[in-house]
Amino acid sequence: MKQILLLSNNLKNRICLHNKPCFALIKRYKSNIMKYLNVAEKNDAAKNIALHLSRGTSRRREGLSQYNKIYEFEAEVRGIKCQMVMTSVSGHLLALEFVGAYKNWNSCNPLTLFDAPVFKYCPDNYEKIKKTLEREVKTCHGLIIWTDCDREGENIGFEIIQVCTAVKSNLQIFRAKFSEITAASVKRALQNLETPNKNISDAVDVRQELDLRIGAAFTRFQTLRLQKVFPRKLAESLVSYGSCQFPTLGFVVERYRAVENFIAEQFWKIRVNHTLNSLSVDFAWDRIRLFDREACQVLHDICTENPLAKVCEVKTKPKSKWRPLPLDTVVSSIILLLATLNDDTLNTVVKSHCFTIKSVYYYLSGNTYVFILYMNMSCLEYARHSLKRE
């Protein structure tokens, strides 16, 4: 029985009447469809973006890294139907390091680290992710970056670009800009693709290089110096230095001392409440509280002598609800509200917003919690381990 196949787009109105030519035409037709490699900052983001863009029809397959899956589906890019391959990295794909001659602590003066040559490389634990990108990009015509829309995300995007263009230099490269991972947001981002911002990425490169040079130079200097001064206590110890670490520790120590030196004092305040027709209103005292009981008692007596109050002025003003602030603010609010820091809370925030929590520094003393947020991946593990110790 003859088969008739009508192909649209590039092969519109071509009719195939035999099986073998049909398969040849189908193969040629598929090869003419644009194919994009889409890369998100983490697997949860890739999974949800693929879910929304494919309307739940994406097909999953394994990548070389067991934690970074690959999702395939079809979607329209600027009005053209395209094949999409969605995968992810796990944060920064590349790391910064000194060249070999400067890695040995005793091979150079710490001062030389401020001018020593550095290079970017892929750590061993991310090598499988890198190989997945290199393998998948070979069959793609373009690359779409879906990393978080902040400085770190832009820099991670350029790390992905560097790896992919090393394999295929003629890629079309685009940047998807989105504020949340919802169906409307990611679809809008796909139809309004932009160009990656090299200046933002370069700013992160500068920060990373400064952190490496300053941290390595001062860590080596003070460790070697203090080991000589206190050989018994610090012979096997590392005295680290970090541009974020030291100011943060200063905040922690300052708060610790404030808690330790806190002296409880009695205070008094006046509370005013008025109820009318089941509507209850609490009035705030401008002075909040007084530490002098007699002064507070005098003010209270004045109020009770003439309990009738007069409304002198009513002011009204509009109130607007603005777009949610960046994730760090959301994390801070959740932590302060729940007064806890555990894996369940963090995972809930990550999955609901599909962004990466960079880190949380904190100090715990009794029932007092102090939270300071910084963009440093190692700090999150430090916070978790410290919480377990407490």
mmCIF file of C-alpha atoms in Angstrom:
data_model
loop_
_atom_site.group_PDB
_atom_site.id
_atom_site.type_symbol
_atom_site.label_atom_id
_atom_site.label_comp_id
_atom_site.label_asym_id
_atom_site.label_seq_id
_atom_site.Cartn_x
_atom_site.Cartn_y
_atom_site.Cartn_z
ATOM 1 C CA MET A 1 0.000 0.000 0.000
ATOM 2 C CA LYS A 2 1.375 3.357 -0.997
ATOM 3 C CA GLN A 3 2.149 5.779 1.798
ATOM 4 C CA ILE A 4 1.703 9.491 1.370
ATOM 5 C CA LEU A 5 3.575 11.849 3.640
ATOM 6 C CA LEU A 6 3.112 15.585 3.513
ATOM 7 C CA LEU A 7 5.988 17.488 5.095
ATOM 8 C CA SER A 8 5.718 21.169 6.018
ATOM 9 C CA ASN A 9 8.268 23.946 6.648
ATOM 10 C CA ASN A 10 11.398 23.430 4.528
ATOM 11 C CA LEU A 11 9.877 20.430 2.673
ATOM 12 C CA LYS A 12 6.421 21.881 2.193
ATOM 13 C CA ASN A 13 4.289 20.338 -0.550
ATOM 14 C CA ARG A 14 6.800 17.531 -1.216
ATOM 15 C CA ILE A 15 5.075 14.171 -1.563
ATOM 16 C CA CYS A 16 6.777 10.841 -0.985
ATOM 17 C CA LEU A 17 5.235 7.742 -2.524
ATOM 18 C CA HIS A 18 7.757 5.099 -1.518
ATOM 19 C CA ASN A 19 9.106 3.920 1.820
ATOM 20 C CA LYS A 20 12.838 4.405 1.224
ATOM 21 C CA PRO A 21 12.616 7.982 -0.082
ATOM 22 C CA CYS A 22 10.282 8.681 2.847
ATOM 23 C CA PHE A 23 12.926 7.799 5.419
ATOM 24 C CA ALA A 24 15.544 9.798 3.540
ATOM 25 C CA LEU A 25 13.288 12.840 3.438
ATOM 26 C CA ILE A 26 12.420 12.492 7.125
ATOM 27 C CA LYS A 27 16.100 12.321 8.036
ATOM 28 C CA ARG A 28 16.871 15.366 5.911
ATOM 29 C CA TYR A 29 13.854 17.190 7.304
ATOM 30 C CA LYS A 30 14.941 16.576 10.892
ATOM 31 C CA SER A 31 18.488 17.685 10.146
ATOM 32 C CA ASN A 32 17.158 21.053 8.979
ATOM 33 C CA ILE A 33 15.368 21.748 12.266
ATOM 34 C CA MET A 34 17.242 24.078 14.609
ATOM 35 C CA LYS A 35 18.474 22.335 17.723
ATOM 36 C CA TYR A 36 19.389 24.203 20.910
ATOM 37 C CA LEU A 37 21.336 23.125 23.964
ATOM 38 C CA ASN A 38 19.758 24.715 27.044
ATOM 39 C CA VAL A 39 21.789 24.829 30.256
ATOM 40 C CA ALA A 40 20.449 25.766 33.702
ATOM 41 C CA GLU A 41 22.375 26.363 36.925
ATOM 42 C CA LYS A 42 21.144 23.203 38.647
ATOM 43 C CA ASN A 43 19.123 20.113 37.879
ATOM 44 C CA ASP A 44 15.896 21.212 39.618
ATOM 45 C CA ALA A 45 15.840 24.360 37.504
ATOM 46 C CA ALA A 46 16.445 22.389 34.287
ATOM 47 C CA LYS A 47 13.693 19.933 35.192
ATOM 48 C CA ASN A 48 11.093 22.625 35.883
ATOM 49 C CA ILE A 49 12.007 24.786 32.892
ATOM 50 C CA ALA A 50 11.702 21.747 30.612
ATOM 51 C CA LEU A 51 8.391 20.872 32.279
ATOM 52 C CA HIS A 52 6.909 24.309 31.557
ATOM 53 C CA LEU A 53 8.279 24.708 28.027
ATOM 54 C CA SER A 54 7.178 21.222 26.965
ATOM 55 C CA ARG A 55 3.863 21.305 28.844
ATOM 56 C CA GLY A 56 4.839 18.119 30.624
ATOM 57 C CA THR A 57 5.858 16.160 27.516
ATOM 58 C CA SER A 58 9.654 16.279 27.892
ATOM 59 C CA ARG A 59 11.623 13.033 27.714
ATOM 60 C CA ARG A 60 14.327 12.418 30.298
ATOM 61 C CA ARG A 61 17.587 10.579 29.768
ATOM 62 C CA GLU A 62 20.751 10.205 31.801
ATOM 63 C CA GLY A 63 23.811 12.401 31.449
ATOM 64 C CA LEU A 64 27.360 11.404 32.306
ATOM 65 C CA SER A 65 26.806 12.949 35.743
ATOM 66 C CA GLN A 66 24.169 11.114 37.767
ATOM 67 C CA TYR A 67 22.993 14.378 39.333
ATOM 68 C CA ASN A 68 22.478 16.299 36.082
ATOM 69 C CA LYS A 69 19.779 14.803 33.864
ATOM 70 C CA ILE A 70 19.013 15.602 30.222
ATOM 71 C CA TYR A 71 15.507 16.577 29.064
ATOM 72 C CA GLU A 72 14.437 16.605 25.407
ATOM 73 C CA PHE A 73 11.377 18.305 23.948
ATOM 74 C CA GLU A 74 10.219 20.605 21.169
ATOM 75 C CA ALA A 75 9.427 24.291 21.531
ATOM 76 C CA GLU A 76 9.038 27.413 19.446
ATOM 77 C CA VAL A 77 11.915 29.874 19.468
ATOM 78 C CA ARG A 78 10.963 33.184 17.875
ATOM 79 C CA GLY A 79 8.122 31.528 16.012
ATOM 80 C CA ILE A 80 10.179 28.605 14.687
ATOM 81 C CA LYS A 81 9.705 25.058 15.944
ATOM 82 C CA CYS A 82 12.994 23.738 17.341
ATOM 83 C CA GLN A 83 14.407 20.689 19.061
ATOM 84 C CA MET A 84 15.497 21.447 22.611
ATOM 85 C CA VAL A 85 17.998 19.634 24.813
ATOM 86 C CA MET A 86 17.918 20.841 28.424
ATOM 87 C CA THR A 87 20.597 19.978 30.981
ATOM 88 C CA SER A 88 22.359 21.673 33.875
ATOM 89 C CA VAL A 89 25.569 22.320 35.745
ATOM 90 C CA SER A 90 25.969 22.398 39.532
ATOM 91 C CA GLY A 91 26.971 25.982 40.174
ATOM 92 C CA HIS A 92 30.354 27.135 38.926
ATOM 93 C CA LEU A 93 31.799 24.739 36.363
ATOM 94 C CA LEU A 94 35.323 26.171 36.422
ATOM 95 C CA ALA A 95 37.661 27.147 39.253
ATOM 96 C CA LEU A 96 40.555 29.602 39.484
ATOM 97 C CA GLU A 97 44.032 28.452 40.508
ATOM 98 C CA PHE A 98 47.675 29.517 40.439
ATOM 99 C CA VAL A 99 50.022 27.901 37.943
ATOM 100 C CA GLY A 100 52.051 24.972 39.242
ATOM 101 C CA ALA A 101 55.145 26.890 40.396
ATOM 102 C CA TYR A 102 53.113 28.875 42.934
ATOM 103 C CA LYS A 103 51.069 26.038 44.450
ATOM 104 C CA ASN A 104 53.774 24.960 46.883
ATOM 105 C CA TRP A 105 53.743 27.140 50.002
ATOM 106 C CA ASN A 106 57.511 27.097 50.375
ATOM 107 C CA SER A 107 58.290 27.699 46.714
ATOM 108 C CA CYS A 108 57.628 31.451 46.730
ATOM 109 C CA ASN A 109 57.186 34.525 48.886
ATOM 110 C CA PRO A 110 53.483 35.166 49.676
ATOM 111 C CA LEU A 111 53.907 38.663 48.196
ATOM 112 C CA THR A 112 54.475 37.177 44.736
ATOM 113 C CA LEU A 113 50.948 35.736 44.768
ATOM 114 C CA PHE A 114 49.544 39.199 44.035
ATOM 115 C CA ASP A 115 51.150 39.064 40.569
ATOM 116 C CA ALA A 116 51.404 35.314 39.952
ATOM 117 C CA PRO A 117 49.680 33.982 36.803
ATOM 118 C CA VAL A 118 46.355 32.211 37.318
ATOM 119 C CA PHE A 119 44.204 30.015 35.100
ATOM 120 C CA LYS A 120 40.728 28.485 35.052
ATOM 121 C CA TYR A 121 40.249 24.744 35.062
ATOM 122 C CA CYS A 122 37.470 22.207 35.575
ATOM 123 C CA PRO A 123 37.710 20.397 38.951
ATOM 124 C CA ASP A 124 37.614 16.610 38.849
ATOM 125 C CA ASN A 125 34.173 16.413 40.481
ATOM 126 C CA TYR A 126 32.682 18.485 37.622
ATOM 127 C CA GLU A 127 34.510 16.729 34.791
ATOM 128 C CA LYS A 128 31.493 14.554 33.926
ATOM 129 C CA ILE A 129 29.264 17.622 33.654
ATOM 130 C CA LYS A 130 31.801 19.231 31.329
ATOM 131 C CA LYS A 131 31.947 16.114 29.149
ATOM 132 C CA THR A 132 28.139 16.023 28.973
ATOM 133 C CA LEU A 133 28.078 19.587 27.642
ATOM 134 C CA GLU A 134 30.820 18.811 25.127
ATOM 135 C CA ARG A 135 28.963 15.734 23.898
ATOM 136 C CA GLU A 136 25.533 17.337 23.625
ATOM 137 C CA VAL A 137 26.642 20.578 21.973
ATOM 138 C CA LYS A 138 28.176 18.741 18.993
ATOM 139 C CA THR A 139 24.734 18.118 17.491
ATOM 140 C CA CYS A 140 23.275 21.539 18.367
ATOM 141 C CA HIS A 141 23.129 24.748 16.359
ATOM 142 C CA GLY A 142 22.687 27.091 19.294
ATOM 143 C CA LEU A 143 23.170 27.510 23.039
ATOM 144 C CA ILE A 144 20.679 29.090 25.465
ATOM 145 C CA ILE A 145 21.868 30.002 28.965
ATOM 146 C CA TRP A 146 19.258 29.572 31.734
ATOM 147 C CA THR A 147 21.392 30.320 34.801
ATOM 148 C CA ASP A 148 20.204 32.591 37.627
ATOM 149 C CA CYS A 149 19.838 36.218 36.605
ATOM 150 C CA ASP A 150 22.483 37.633 38.930
ATOM 151 C CA ARG A 151 26.219 38.264 38.648
ATOM 152 C CA GLU A 152 27.205 34.751 39.634
ATOM 153 C CA GLY A 153 24.684 33.296 37.211
ATOM 154 C CA GLU A 154 26.051 35.422 34.371
ATOM 155 C CA ASN A 155 29.573 34.251 35.157
ATOM 156 C CA ILE A 156 28.489 30.610 35.265
ATOM 157 C CA GLY A 157 26.854 31.196 31.897
ATOM 158 C CA PHE A 158 30.146 32.338 30.383
ATOM 159 C CA GLU A 159 31.883 29.288 31.845
ATOM 160 C CA ILE A 160 29.334 27.161 29.983
ATOM 161 C CA ILE A 161 29.917 29.217 26.835
ATOM 162 C CA GLN A 162 33.675 28.718 27.145
ATOM 163 C CA VAL A 163 33.311 24.937 27.375
ATOM 164 C CA CYS A 164 30.797 24.681 24.521
ATOM 165 C CA THR A 165 32.520 27.030 22.068
ATOM 166 C CA ALA A 166 35.775 25.124 22.545
ATOM 167 C CA VAL A 167 33.985 22.203 20.876
ATOM 168 C CA LYS A 168 31.842 24.152 18.411
ATOM 169 C CA SER A 169 32.922 27.715 17.724
ATOM 170 C CA ASN A 170 30.056 28.743 15.413
ATOM 171 C CA LEU A 171 27.278 28.392 17.983
ATOM 172 C CA GLN A 172 24.451 30.907 18.202
ATOM 173 C CA ILE A 173 24.484 31.984 21.850
ATOM 174 C CA PHE A 174 21.517 33.453 23.742
ATOM 175 C CA ARG A 175 20.641 34.385 27.325
ATOM 176 C CA ALA A 176 17.215 33.733 28.859
ATOM 177 C CA LYS A 177 16.231 36.359 31.438
ATOM 178 C CA PHE A 178 13.634 35.370 34.044
ATOM 179 C CA SER A 179 12.747 36.275 37.620
ATOM 180 C CA GLU A 180 10.957 33.062 38.564
ATOM 181 C CA ILE A 181 10.462 29.588 37.162
ATOM 182 C CA THR A 182 6.811 29.603 36.216
ATOM 183 C CA ALA A 183 5.186 28.721 32.906
ATOM 184 C CA ALA A 184 4.531 32.346 31.990
ATOM 185 C CA SER A 185 7.996 33.551 32.991
ATOM 186 C CA VAL A 186 10.053 30.912 31.160
ATOM 187 C CA LYS A 187 7.911 31.095 28.021
ATOM 188 C CA ARG A 188 8.310 34.860 27.972
ATOM 189 C CA ALA A 189 12.059 34.471 28.469
ATOM 190 C CA LEU A 190 12.296 32.039 25.547
ATOM 191 C CA GLN A 191 10.550 34.457 23.215
ATOM 192 C CA ASN A 192 12.699 37.409 24.358
ATOM 193 C CA LEU A 193 16.193 35.956 24.308
ATOM 194 C CA GLU A 194 19.058 38.383 24.904
ATOM 195 C CA THR A 195 22.828 38.463 24.541
ATOM 196 C CA PRO A 196 24.947 37.405 27.563
ATOM 197 C CA ASN A 197 26.528 40.371 29.353
ATOM 198 C CA LYS A 198 30.314 39.988 29.329
ATOM 199 C CA ASN A 199 30.864 43.006 31.580
ATOM 200 C CA ILE A 200 28.865 41.450 34.424
ATOM 201 C CA SER A 201 30.780 38.193 34.051
ATOM 202 C CA ASP A 202 34.108 40.039 34.030
ATOM 203 C CA ALA A 203 33.172 41.736 37.313
ATOM 204 C CA VAL A 204 32.771 38.309 38.929
ATOM 205 C CA ASP A 205 36.095 37.175 37.446
ATOM 206 C CA VAL A 206 37.778 40.164 39.079
ATOM 207 C CA ARG A 207 36.156 39.391 42.419
ATOM 208 C CA GLN A 208 37.191 35.738 42.207
ATOM 209 C CA GLU A 209 40.769 36.661 41.366
ATOM 210 C CA LEU A 210 40.957 39.162 44.218
ATOM 211 C CA ASP A 211 39.549 36.585 46.643
ATOM 212 C CA LEU A 212 42.104 34.020 45.483
ATOM 213 C CA ARG A 213 45.117 36.335 45.593
ATOM 214 C CA ILE A 214 44.252 38.058 48.883
ATOM 215 C CA GLY A 215 43.101 34.873 50.591
ATOM 216 C CA ALA A 216 46.090 32.788 49.499
ATOM 217 C CA ALA A 217 48.693 35.478 50.223
ATOM 218 C CA PHE A 218 47.433 36.354 53.710
ATOM 219 C CA THR A 219 46.638 32.748 54.651
ATOM 220 C CA ARG A 220 50.151 31.611 53.780
ATOM 221 C CA PHE A 221 51.756 34.643 55.402
ATOM 222 C CA GLN A 222 49.957 34.490 58.742
ATOM 223 C CA THR A 223 50.041 30.680 58.949
ATOM 224 C CA LEU A 224 53.804 30.467 58.355
ATOM 225 C CA ARG A 225 54.455 33.442 60.618
ATOM 226 C CA LEU A 226 52.275 32.293 63.514
ATOM 227 C CA GLN A 227 53.594 28.745 63.306
ATOM 228 C CA LYS A 228 57.045 30.147 64.045
ATOM 229 C CA VAL A 229 55.767 32.295 66.907
ATOM 230 C CA PHE A 230 53.605 29.532 68.445
ATOM 231 C CA PRO A 231 55.227 26.292 67.259
ATOM 232 C CA ARG A 232 53.617 24.080 69.881
ATOM 233 C CA LYS A 233 50.050 25.216 69.397
ATOM 234 C CA LEU A 234 49.991 25.952 65.661
ATOM 235 C CA ALA A 235 52.545 23.556 64.208
ATOM 236 C CA GLU A 236 49.866 21.555 62.367
ATOM 237 C CA SER A 237 47.220 24.287 62.112
ATOM 238 C CA LEU A 238 46.048 26.442 59.236
ATOM 239 C CA VAL A 239 45.195 30.072 60.000
ATOM 240 C CA SER A 240 42.994 31.048 57.082
ATOM 241 C CA TYR A 241 42.092 34.504 55.829
ATOM 242 C CA GLY A 242 39.205 35.563 53.609
ATOM 243 C CA SER A 243 37.920 38.944 52.477
ATOM 244 C CA CYS A 244 34.380 37.960 53.551
ATOM 245 C CA GLN A 245 35.416 35.617 56.335
ATOM 246 C CA PHE A 246 37.089 38.189 58.586
ATOM 247 C CA PRO A 247 34.359 40.875 58.498
ATOM 248 C CA THR A 248 31.760 38.171 59.090
ATOM 249 C CA LEU A 249 33.633 36.789 62.070
ATOM 250 C CA GLY A 250 33.792 40.347 63.372
ATOM 251 C CA PHE A 251 29.989 40.580 63.262
ATOM 252 C CA VAL A 252 29.692 37.184 64.931
ATOM 253 C CA VAL A 253 32.090 38.112 67.738
ATOM 254 C CA GLU A 254 30.419 41.487 68.232
ATOM 255 C CA ARG A 255 27.017 39.856 68.584
ATOM 256 C CA TYR A 256 28.430 37.128 70.836
ATOM 257 C CA ARG A 257 29.874 39.715 73.203
ATOM 258 C CA ALA A 258 26.635 41.681 73.213
ATOM 259 C CA VAL A 259 24.701 38.543 74.193
ATOM 260 C CA GLU A 260 27.248 37.501 76.823
ATOM 261 C CA ASN A 261 27.422 40.983 78.379
ATOM 262 C CA PHE A 262 23.692 41.629 78.246
ATOM 263 C CA ILE A 263 22.194 42.703 81.567
ATOM 264 C CA ALA A 264 18.452 42.266 81.884
ATOM 265 C CA GLU A 265 16.565 45.354 83.090
ATOM 266 C CA GLN A 266 12.964 45.842 84.025
ATOM 267 C CA PHE A 267 10.969 48.264 81.919
ATOM 268 C CA TRP A 268 7.435 49.635 81.861
ATOM 269 C CA LYS A 269 5.167 50.697 79.038
ATOM 270 C CA ILE A 270 1.621 51.950 78.514
ATOM 271 C CA ARG A 271 -0.764 49.902 76.401
ATOM 272 C CA VAL A 272 -3.881 51.545 74.974
ATOM 273 C CA ASN A 273 -6.655 49.538 73.350
ATOM 274 C CA HIS A 274 -10.095 50.588 72.111
ATOM 275 C CA THR A 275 -12.886 48.249 71.030
ATOM 276 C CA LEU A 276 -16.007 49.368 69.180
ATOM 277 C CA ASN A 277 -18.546 47.056 67.564
ATOM 278 C CA SER A 278 -16.203 44.048 67.704
ATOM 279 C CA LEU A 279 -13.407 46.106 66.098
ATOM 280 C CA SER A 280 -10.353 46.239 68.352
ATOM 281 C CA VAL A 281 -7.508 48.702 67.810
ATOM 282 C CA ASP A 282 -4.143 48.816 69.601
ATOM 283 C CA PHE A 283 -2.428 52.195 69.773
ATOM 284 C CA ALA A 284 1.370 52.321 69.667
ATOM 285 C CA TRP A 285 3.256 54.500 72.127
ATOM 286 C CA ASP A 286 5.874 56.652 70.462
ATOM 287 C CA ARG A 287 8.303 56.160 73.378
ATOM 288 C CA ILE A 288 7.709 52.364 73.311
ATOM 289 C CA ARG A 289 8.960 51.760 76.884
ATOM 290 C CA LEU A 290 10.515 53.472 79.906
ATOM 291 C CA PHE A 291 13.055 52.098 82.358
ATOM 292 C CA ASP A 292 11.837 54.511 85.055
ATOM 293 C CA ARG A 293 8.732 53.149 86.741
ATOM 294 C CA GLU A 294 7.778 56.422 88.437
ATOM 295 C CA ALA A 295 7.920 58.369 85.168
ATOM 296 C CA CYS A 296 5.771 55.770 83.464
ATOM 297 C CA GLN A 297 3.333 55.793 86.394
ATOM 298 C CA VAL A 298 2.934 59.579 86.152
ATOM 299 C CA LEU A 299 2.073 59.350 82.463
ATOM 300 C CA HIS A 300 -0.333 56.507 83.157
ATOM 301 C CA ASP A 301 -2.105 58.543 85.872
ATOM 302 C CA ILE A 302 -2.529 61.467 83.475
ATOM 303 C CA CYS A 303 -4.212 59.133 80.991
ATOM 304 C CA THR A 304 -6.534 57.542 83.549
ATOM 305 C CA GLU A 305 -7.631 60.907 84.971
ATOM 306 C CA ASN A 306 -9.200 61.769 81.613
ATOM 307 C CA PRO A 307 -9.773 58.483 79.765
ATOM 308 C CA LEU A 308 -11.606 60.095 76.830
ATOM 309 C CA ALA A 309 -9.297 60.636 73.853
ATOM 310 C CA LYS A 310 -9.843 62.888 70.870
ATOM 311 C CA VAL A 311 -8.782 62.027 67.332
ATOM 312 C CA CYS A 312 -6.970 65.139 66.161
ATOM 313 C CA GLU A 313 -5.917 64.060 62.691
ATOM 314 C CA VAL A 314 -6.367 61.153 60.292
ATOM 315 C CA LYS A 315 -3.760 60.518 57.610
ATOM 316 C CA THR A 316 -4.213 58.053 54.779
ATOM 317 C CA LYS A 317 -1.769 57.045 52.080
ATOM 318 C CA PRO A 318 -1.706 54.357 49.386
ATOM 319 C CA LYS A 319 0.327 51.224 49.940
ATOM 320 C CA SER A 320 1.875 49.242 47.109
ATOM 321 C CA LYS A 321 3.052 45.650 47.020
ATOM 322 C CA TRP A 322 6.229 45.410 45.013
ATOM 323 C CA ARG A 323 7.809 42.510 43.177
ATOM 324 C CA PRO A 324 9.536 40.043 45.540
ATOM 325 C CA LEU A 325 13.103 40.932 46.398
ATOM 326 C CA PRO A 326 16.046 38.664 45.457
ATOM 327 C CA LEU A 327 16.254 35.241 47.041
ATOM 328 C CA ASP A 328 18.657 36.237 49.823
ATOM 329 C CA THR A 329 15.917 38.442 51.281
ATOM 330 C CA VAL A 330 13.396 35.600 51.028
ATOM 331 C CA VAL A 331 15.776 33.214 52.787
ATOM 332 C CA SER A 332 16.488 35.744 55.526
ATOM 333 C CA SER A 333 12.780 36.315 56.162
ATOM 334 C CA ILE A 334 12.013 32.591 56.314
ATOM 335 C CA ILE A 335 14.870 31.939 58.722
ATOM 336 C CA LEU A 336 13.853 34.812 60.999
ATOM 337 C CA LEU A 337 10.228 33.681 60.899
ATOM 338 C CA LEU A 338 10.865 30.015 61.621
ATOM 339 C CA ALA A 339 13.942 30.585 63.799
ATOM 340 C CA THR A 340 15.548 27.505 62.307
ATOM 341 C CA LEU A 341 18.096 26.468 59.734
ATOM 342 C CA ASN A 342 17.729 22.927 58.474
ATOM 343 C CA ASP A 343 17.846 20.980 55.237
ATOM 344 C CA ASP A 344 14.053 20.797 54.931
ATOM 345 C CA THR A 345 13.687 24.585 55.065
ATOM 346 C CA LEU A 346 16.476 25.164 52.575
ATOM 347 C CA ASN A 347 15.214 22.490 50.176
ATOM 348 C CA THR A 348 11.686 23.908 50.315
ATOM 349 C CA VAL A 349 12.946 27.376 49.384
ATOM 350 C CA VAL A 350 15.172 26.047 46.617
ATOM 351 C CA LYS A 351 12.431 23.931 45.048
ATOM 352 C CA SER A 352 9.761 26.619 45.268
ATOM 353 C CA HIS A 353 11.923 29.348 43.764
ATOM 354 C CA CYS A 354 14.344 27.194 41.753
ATOM 355 C CA PHE A 355 17.256 29.409 42.682
ATOM 356 C CA THR A 356 20.410 28.484 44.584
ATOM 357 C CA ILE A 357 20.921 29.608 48.147
ATOM 358 C CA LYS A 358 24.544 30.732 48.058
ATOM 359 C CA SER A 359 25.317 30.592 51.741
ATOM 360 C CA VAL A 360 24.317 31.481 55.273
ATOM 361 C CA TYR A 361 26.619 32.519 58.085
ATOM 362 C CA TYR A 362 25.033 32.419 61.510
ATOM 363 C CA TYR A 363 25.694 32.317 65.201
ATOM 364 C CA LEU A 364 23.492 30.555 67.732
ATOM 365 C CA SER A 365 23.430 31.367 71.440
ATOM 366 C CA GLY A 366 20.511 30.198 73.549
ATOM 367 C CA ASN A 367 17.405 31.382 71.736
ATOM 368 C CA THR A 368 19.156 34.200 69.912
ATOM 369 C CA TYR A 369 19.754 33.849 66.175
ATOM 370 C CA VAL A 370 21.875 36.178 64.080
ATOM 371 C CA PHE A 371 22.014 35.691 60.330
ATOM 372 C CA ILE A 372 24.474 37.252 57.914
ATOM 373 C CA LEU A 373 24.180 36.329 54.222
ATOM 374 C CA TYR A 374 27.191 36.112 51.941
ATOM 375 C CA MET A 375 27.792 34.707 48.463
ATOM 376 C CA ASN A 376 30.183 31.877 49.249
ATOM 377 C CA MET A 377 29.341 28.205 48.710
ATOM 378 C CA SER A 378 31.554 26.856 51.516
ATOM 379 C CA CYS A 379 29.737 28.861 54.185
ATOM 380 C CA LEU A 380 26.517 26.835 53.921
ATOM 381 C CA GLU A 381 28.270 23.627 54.929
ATOM 382 C CA TYR A 382 29.992 25.528 57.755
ATOM 383 C CA ALA A 383 26.626 26.705 59.017
ATOM 384 C CA ARG A 384 25.096 23.225 58.888
ATOM 385 C CA HIS A 385 27.982 21.597 60.736
ATOM 386 C CA SER A 386 28.022 24.369 63.348
ATOM 387 C CA LEU A 387 24.293 23.938 63.974
ATOM 388 C CA LYS A 388 24.789 20.214 64.585
ATOM 389 C CA ARG A 389 27.575 20.953 67.078
ATOM 390 C CA GLU A 390 25.392 23.412 68.979
#
